[in-house]
PDB file of C-alpha atoms in Angstrom:
ATOM      1  CA  MET H   1      17.416  75.261  -1.602  1.00 52.00           C
ATOM      2  CA  LYS H   2      18.271  77.573   1.017  1.00 66.00           C
ATOM      3  CA  ARG H   3      18.563  81.128   0.388  1.00 84.00           C
ATOM      4  CA  ALA H   4      20.821  83.533   2.177  1.00 89.00           C
ATOM      5  CA  LEU H   5      21.424  87.236   2.089  1.00 89.00           C
ATOM      6  CA  ARG H   6      24.798  88.620   3.233  1.00 91.00           C
ATOM      7  CA  ILE H   7      25.157  92.110   4.382  1.00 90.00           C
ATOM      8  CA  GLY H   8      28.768  92.580   6.021  1.00 87.00           C
ATOM      9  CA  PRO H   9      29.058  90.226   8.810  1.00 88.00           C
ATOM     10  CA  LEU H  10      25.353  89.445   8.969  1.00 89.00           C
ATOM     11  CA  ILE H  11      24.037  86.599   7.082  1.00 90.00           C
ATOM     12  CA  PHE H  12      20.080  86.322   6.902  1.00 91.00           C
ATOM     13  CA  ARG H  13      18.913  82.556   6.370  1.00 88.00           C
ATOM     14  CA  ASP H  14      15.668  82.565   4.291  1.00 88.00           C
ATOM     15  CA  PRO H  15      15.228  86.308   4.629  1.00 85.00           C
ATOM     16  CA  VAL H  16      11.708  86.479   3.012  1.00 89.00           C
ATOM     17  CA  LEU H  17      10.223  83.970   5.276  1.00 89.00           C
ATOM     18  CA  LEU H  18      12.111  85.450   8.566  1.00 86.00           C
ATOM     19  CA  CYS H  19      10.814  89.209   7.446  1.00 87.00           C
ATOM     20  CA  GLY H  20       7.298  87.652   6.789  1.00 90.00           C
ATOM     21  CA  ALA H  21       7.154  85.676  10.090  1.00 90.00           C
ATOM     22  CA  LEU H  22       8.562  88.646  12.086  1.00 87.00           C
ATOM     23  CA  TYR H  23       5.942  90.998  10.442  1.00 90.00           C
ATOM     24  CA  VAL H  24       2.975  88.666  11.631  1.00 93.00           C
ATOM     25  CA  LEU H  25       4.449  88.020  14.886  1.00 90.00           C
ATOM     26  CA  LEU H  26       4.946  91.695  15.575  1.00 90.00           C
ATOM     27  CA  TRP H  27       1.487  92.413  13.996  1.00 93.00           C
ATOM     28  CA  PHE H  28      -0.259  90.603  16.789  1.00 93.00           C
ATOM     29  CA  ASP H  29       2.067  91.670  19.433  1.00 91.00           C
ATOM     30  CA  ALA H  30      -0.367  94.143  20.830  1.00 91.00           C
ATOM     31  CA  SER H  31       1.186  94.119  24.468  1.00 90.00           C
ATOM     32  CA  GLY H  32       4.684  94.682  23.189  1.00 90.00           C
ATOM     33  CA  PHE H  33       6.223  91.645  25.069  1.00 93.00           C
ATOM     34  CA  LEU H  34       7.561  89.974  22.149  1.00 93.00           C
ATOM     35  CA  ARG H  35       9.465  93.384  21.325  1.00 95.00           C
ATOM     36  CA  LEU H  36      10.747  93.050  24.820  1.00 95.00           C
ATOM     37  CA  GLY H  37      11.945  89.623  24.304  1.00 94.00           C
ATOM     38  CA  LEU H  38      13.485  90.365  21.116  1.00 93.00           C
ATOM     39  CA  CYS H  39      15.413  93.217  22.609  1.00 95.00           C
ATOM     40  CA  ALA H  40      16.795  90.892  25.369  1.00 96.00           C
ATOM     41  CA  ALA H  41      17.975  88.418  22.670  1.00 93.00           C
ATOM     42  CA  PHE H  42      19.392  91.277  20.764  1.00 93.00           C
ATOM     43  CA  LEU H  43      21.355  92.674  23.772  1.00 96.00           C
ATOM     44  CA  HIS H  44      22.351  89.116  24.615  1.00 96.00           C
ATOM     45  CA  GLU H  45      24.036  88.694  21.304  1.00 94.00           C
ATOM     46  CA  TRP H  46      25.751  92.074  21.774  1.00 95.00           C
ATOM     47  CA  GLY H  47      27.226  90.731  24.822  1.00 97.00           C
ATOM     48  CA  HIS H  48      28.995  87.974  22.613  1.00 96.00           C
ATOM     49  CA  ILE H  49      29.852  90.399  20.023  1.00 95.00           C
ATOM     50  CA  LEU H  50      31.602  92.922  22.263  1.00 96.00           C
ATOM     51  CA  VAL H  51      33.558  90.196  23.991  1.00 97.00           C
ATOM     52  CA  TYR H  52      34.613  88.783  20.551  1.00 96.00           C
ATOM     53  CA  TRP H  53      35.562  92.292  19.370  1.00 95.00           C
ATOM     54  CA  ALA H  54      37.700  92.972  22.404  1.00 96.00           C
ATOM     55  CA  MET H  55      39.459  89.513  22.080  1.00 95.00           C
ATOM     56  CA  PHE H  56      40.223  89.745  18.134  1.00 94.00           C
ATOM     57  CA  ARG H  57      39.588  93.258  17.281  1.00 93.00           C
ATOM     58  CA  THR H  58      37.173  92.142  14.501  1.00 92.00           C
ATOM     59  CA  PHE H  59      33.553  91.614  14.201  1.00 91.00           C
ATOM     60  CA  PRO H  60      32.174  88.057  14.126  1.00 92.00           C
ATOM     61  CA  THR H  61      29.787  86.579  11.404  1.00 90.00           C
ATOM     62  CA  ILE H  62      26.349  86.692  12.797  1.00 90.00           C
ATOM     63  CA  GLU H  63      23.511  84.431  11.357  1.00 90.00           C
ATOM     64  CA  VAL H  64      19.956  85.524  11.576  1.00 88.00           C
ATOM     65  CA  THR H  65      17.322  82.524  11.170  1.00 87.00           C
ATOM     66  CA  LEU H  66      13.820  81.889  12.266  1.00 85.00           C
ATOM     67  CA  THR H  67      15.204  80.366  15.609  1.00 83.00           C
ATOM     68  CA  GLY H  68      17.442  83.151  16.588  1.00 82.00           C
ATOM     69  CA  PHE H  69      20.787  84.613  16.364  1.00 84.00           C
ATOM     70  CA  CYS H  70      24.154  82.534  15.835  1.00 85.00           C
ATOM     71  CA  MET H  71      27.351  83.616  16.055  1.00 86.00           C
ATOM     72  CA  ARG H  72      29.948  81.661  13.917  1.00 86.00           C
ATOM     73  CA  THR H  73      33.431  81.014  15.369  1.00 82.00           C
ATOM     74  CA  ARG H  74      34.429  78.013  12.980  1.00 74.00           C
ATOM     75  CA  GLY H  75      38.131  78.365  11.789  1.00 81.00           C
ATOM     76  CA  ARG H  76      38.964  80.697  14.745  1.00 85.00           C
ATOM     77  CA  SER H  77      41.337  79.079  17.234  1.00 90.00           C
ATOM     78  CA  MET H  78      40.337  79.984  20.768  1.00 93.00           C
ATOM     79  CA  THR H  79      41.664  78.788  23.973  1.00 93.00           C
ATOM     80  CA  PRO H  80      39.138  76.910  26.319  1.00 95.00           C
ATOM     81  CA  GLN H  81      39.239  80.136  28.529  1.00 95.00           C
ATOM     82  CA  GLN H  82      38.521  82.289  25.635  1.00 96.00           C
ATOM     83  CA  THR H  83      35.854  80.173  24.433  1.00 95.00           C
ATOM     84  CA  PHE H  84      34.264  79.919  27.976  1.00 97.00           C
ATOM     85  CA  TRP H  85      34.179  83.912  28.474  1.00 97.00           C
ATOM     86  CA  LEU H  86      32.995  84.192  24.921  1.00 96.00           C
ATOM     87  CA  ALA H  87      30.288  81.851  25.738  1.00 96.00           C
ATOM     88  CA  ALA H  88      29.482  83.491  29.086  1.00 98.00           C
ATOM     89  CA  ALA H  89      29.319  86.974  27.868  1.00 97.00           C
ATOM     90  CA  GLY H  90      25.594  86.785  26.650  1.00 97.00           C
ATOM     91  CA  PRO H  91      24.240  85.344  29.893  1.00 98.00           C
ATOM     92  CA  LEU H  92      26.334  87.771  31.996  1.00 98.00           C
ATOM     93  CA  THR H  93      24.986  90.628  29.809  1.00 98.00           C
ATOM     94  CA  ASN H  94      21.209  89.591  30.528  1.00 98.00           C
ATOM     95  CA  VAL H  95      22.046  89.046  34.222  1.00 97.00           C
ATOM     96  CA  LEU H  96      23.696  92.519  34.505  1.00 98.00           C
ATOM     97  CA  LEU H  97      20.649  94.166  32.709  1.00 97.00           C
ATOM     98  CA  ALA H  98      18.239  92.359  35.013  1.00 97.00           C
ATOM     99  CA  ALA H  99      20.141  93.552  38.005  1.00 97.00           C
ATOM    100  CA  LEU H 100      20.104  96.979  36.662  1.00 96.00           C
ATOM    101  CA  TRP H 101      16.519  96.733  35.854  1.00 95.00           C
ATOM    102  CA  ALA H 102      15.525  95.587  39.466  1.00 95.00           C
ATOM    103  CA  VAL H 103      17.176  98.486  40.958  1.00 95.00           C
ATOM    104  CA  ARG H 104      15.186 100.834  38.498  1.00 93.00           C
ATOM    105  CA  LEU H 105      12.002  98.920  39.477  1.00 92.00           C
ATOM    106  CA  GLU H 106      12.520  99.618  43.180  1.00 93.00           C
ATOM    107  CA  GLN H 107      12.191 103.401  42.202  1.00 93.00           C
ATOM    108  CA  GLU H 108       9.264 102.922  39.795  1.00 92.00           C
ATOM    109  CA  ALA H 109       7.554  99.590  39.031  1.00 91.00           C
ATOM    110  CA  THR H 110       5.830  99.327  35.615  1.00 92.00           C
ATOM    111  CA  ILE H 111       4.550  96.352  33.821  1.00 92.00           C
ATOM    112  CA  ARG H 112       6.916  96.883  30.761  1.00 92.00           C
ATOM    113  CA  GLY H 113       9.825  97.296  33.121  1.00 93.00           C
ATOM    114  CA  SER H 114       9.057  94.247  35.088  1.00 95.00           C
ATOM    115  CA  ALA H 115       8.580  92.335  31.490  1.00 95.00           C
ATOM    116  CA  PHE H 116      11.933  93.585  30.475  1.00 96.00           C
ATOM    117  CA  TRP H 117      13.451  92.351  33.574  1.00 97.00           C
ATOM    118  CA  ALA H 118      11.971  88.718  33.167  1.00 97.00           C
ATOM    119  CA  ALA H 119      13.000  88.787  29.564  1.00 97.00           C
ATOM    120  CA  ASN H 120      16.502  89.328  30.437  1.00 97.00           C
ATOM    121  CA  LEU H 121      16.496  86.885  33.389  1.00 97.00           C
ATOM    122  CA  LEU H 122      14.739  84.233  31.152  1.00 97.00           C
ATOM    123  CA  THR H 123      17.021  84.824  28.213  1.00 97.00           C
ATOM    124  CA  GLY H 124      20.075  84.647  30.279  1.00 97.00           C
ATOM    125  CA  ALA H 125      18.778  81.447  32.213  1.00 97.00           C
ATOM    126  CA  PHE H 126      17.556  79.591  28.950  1.00 97.00           C
ATOM    127  CA  ASN H 127      20.908  80.097  27.271  1.00 96.00           C
ATOM    128  CA  LEU H 128      22.828  78.528  30.297  1.00 97.00           C
ATOM    129  CA  LEU H 129      20.959  75.132  29.675  1.00 97.00           C
ATOM    130  CA  PRO H 130      23.683  72.554  28.877  1.00 96.00           C
ATOM    131  CA  ILE H 131      22.175  71.774  25.332  1.00 95.00           C
ATOM    132  CA  PRO H 132      24.030  72.267  22.273  1.00 91.00           C
ATOM    133  CA  PRO H 133      24.548  74.943  20.768  1.00 87.00           C
ATOM    134  CA  LEU H 134      23.363  77.018  23.612  1.00 93.00           C
ATOM    135  CA  ASP H 135      25.856  78.876  25.708  1.00 96.00           C
ATOM    136  CA  GLY H 136      25.687  76.708  28.791  1.00 97.00           C
ATOM    137  CA  ALA H 137      26.935  73.629  26.462  1.00 97.00           C
ATOM    138  CA  GLN H 138      29.626  75.685  25.105  1.00 95.00           C
ATOM    139  CA  MET H 139      30.885  76.683  28.570  1.00 97.00           C
ATOM    140  CA  GLY H 140      30.736  73.244  29.720  1.00 97.00           C
ATOM    141  CA  LEU H 141      32.813  71.821  26.800  1.00 96.00           C
ATOM    142  CA  ALA H 142      35.165  74.773  27.496  1.00 96.00           C
ATOM    143  CA  LEU H 143      35.712  73.926  31.223  1.00 96.00           C
ATOM    144  CA  ARG H 144      36.096  70.171  30.318  1.00 95.00           C
ATOM    145  CA  GLU H 145      38.886  70.873  27.874  1.00 94.00           C
ATOM    146  CA  ALA H 146      40.504  73.401  30.266  1.00 92.00           C
ATOM    147  CA  LEU H 147      40.462  70.599  32.867  1.00 92.00           C
ATOM    148  CA  ARG H 148      41.760  67.925  30.440  1.00 91.00           C
ATOM    149  CA  GLN H 149      44.637  70.385  29.409  1.00 89.00           C
ATOM    150  CA  ARG H 150      45.495  71.105  33.136  1.00 86.00           C
ATOM    151  CA  ASN H 151      45.510  67.508  34.226  1.00 86.00           C
ATOM    152  CA  GLN H 152      47.402  66.221  30.803  1.00 83.00           C
ATOM    153  CA  GLY H 153      50.866  66.870  32.329  1.00 65.00           C
ATOM    154  CA  LEU H 154      49.996  65.237  35.567  1.00 61.00           C
ATOM    155  CA  GLN H 155      51.139  61.577  36.078  1.00 57.00           C
ATOM    156  CA  PHE H 156      49.471  59.554  38.622  1.00 56.00           C
ATOM    157  CA  PRO H 157      51.467  57.154  40.710  1.00 56.00           C
ATOM    158  CA  ARG H 158      50.985  53.510  39.863  1.00 56.00           C
ATOM    159  CA  LYS H 159      50.097  50.938  42.277  1.00 55.00           C
ATOM    160  CA  SER H 160      52.430  47.790  42.217  1.00 51.00           C
ATOM    161  CA  GLY H 161      50.774  44.648  41.492  1.00 50.00           C
ATOM    162  CA  LYS H 162      51.773  43.097  45.008  1.00 49.00           C
ATOM    163  CA  ILE H 163      49.051  43.415  47.890  1.00 46.00           C
ATOM    164  CA  LYS H 164      50.809  43.181  51.290  1.00 47.00           C
ATOM    165  CA  ARG H 165      48.479  41.501  53.776  1.00 49.00           C
ATOM    166  CA  MET H 166      48.591  41.932  57.347  1.00 47.00           C
ATOM    167  CA  LYS H 167      48.083  39.553  60.050  1.00 51.00           C
ATOM    168  CA  LYS H 168      44.916  39.757  61.814  1.00 50.00           C
ATOM    169  CA  ARG H 169      45.030  40.342  65.456  1.00 52.00           C
ATOM    170  CA  SER H 170      42.430  39.023  67.791  1.00 51.00           C
ATOM    171  CA  VAL H 171      41.157  41.463  70.496  1.00 55.00           C
ATOM    172  CA  ASN H 172      42.077  39.281  73.482  1.00 57.00           C
ATOM    173  CA  GLY H 173      45.957  38.980  72.102  1.00 53.00           C
ATOM    174  CA  GLY H 174      45.862  35.602  70.425  1.00 53.00           C
ATOM    175  CA  THR H 175      46.854  34.790  66.772  1.00 50.00           C
TER     176      THR H 175
END
């Protein structure tokens, strides 16, 4: 029996287990690198949320589970272009943050700054993998659907069943 706690547009799956696991992980995270990774994942999801809000003027439903955040878009009809840009928003957010942080690191390099840069780069790259339900798979499916819709109206000329054969000519002019 799965338990869920709903707070506005957020749904927490197994909240007691989620909080307990997060507490233990953060307890042992003396370096703070887990916090930076969680921050990169949180900012990644906010990239999706802001694009969703810009498209539909409403906040999406977000599931928070032990494996991460997941935005629900079931029941929302979207064009392939909207689906593509919605899926691309998270990795683009991470790439933009990594680029901004790289400029900042040129001025003053720190271990935490480098870790934040790496966390954003890795989060964005990981989510571009073409494995469902990651963003790369959603982008690939949206591109495939857009190409299918674009090519749907095209009719390709059919070849007639007859094949014309040409006589062979020899090099020295004989037949």
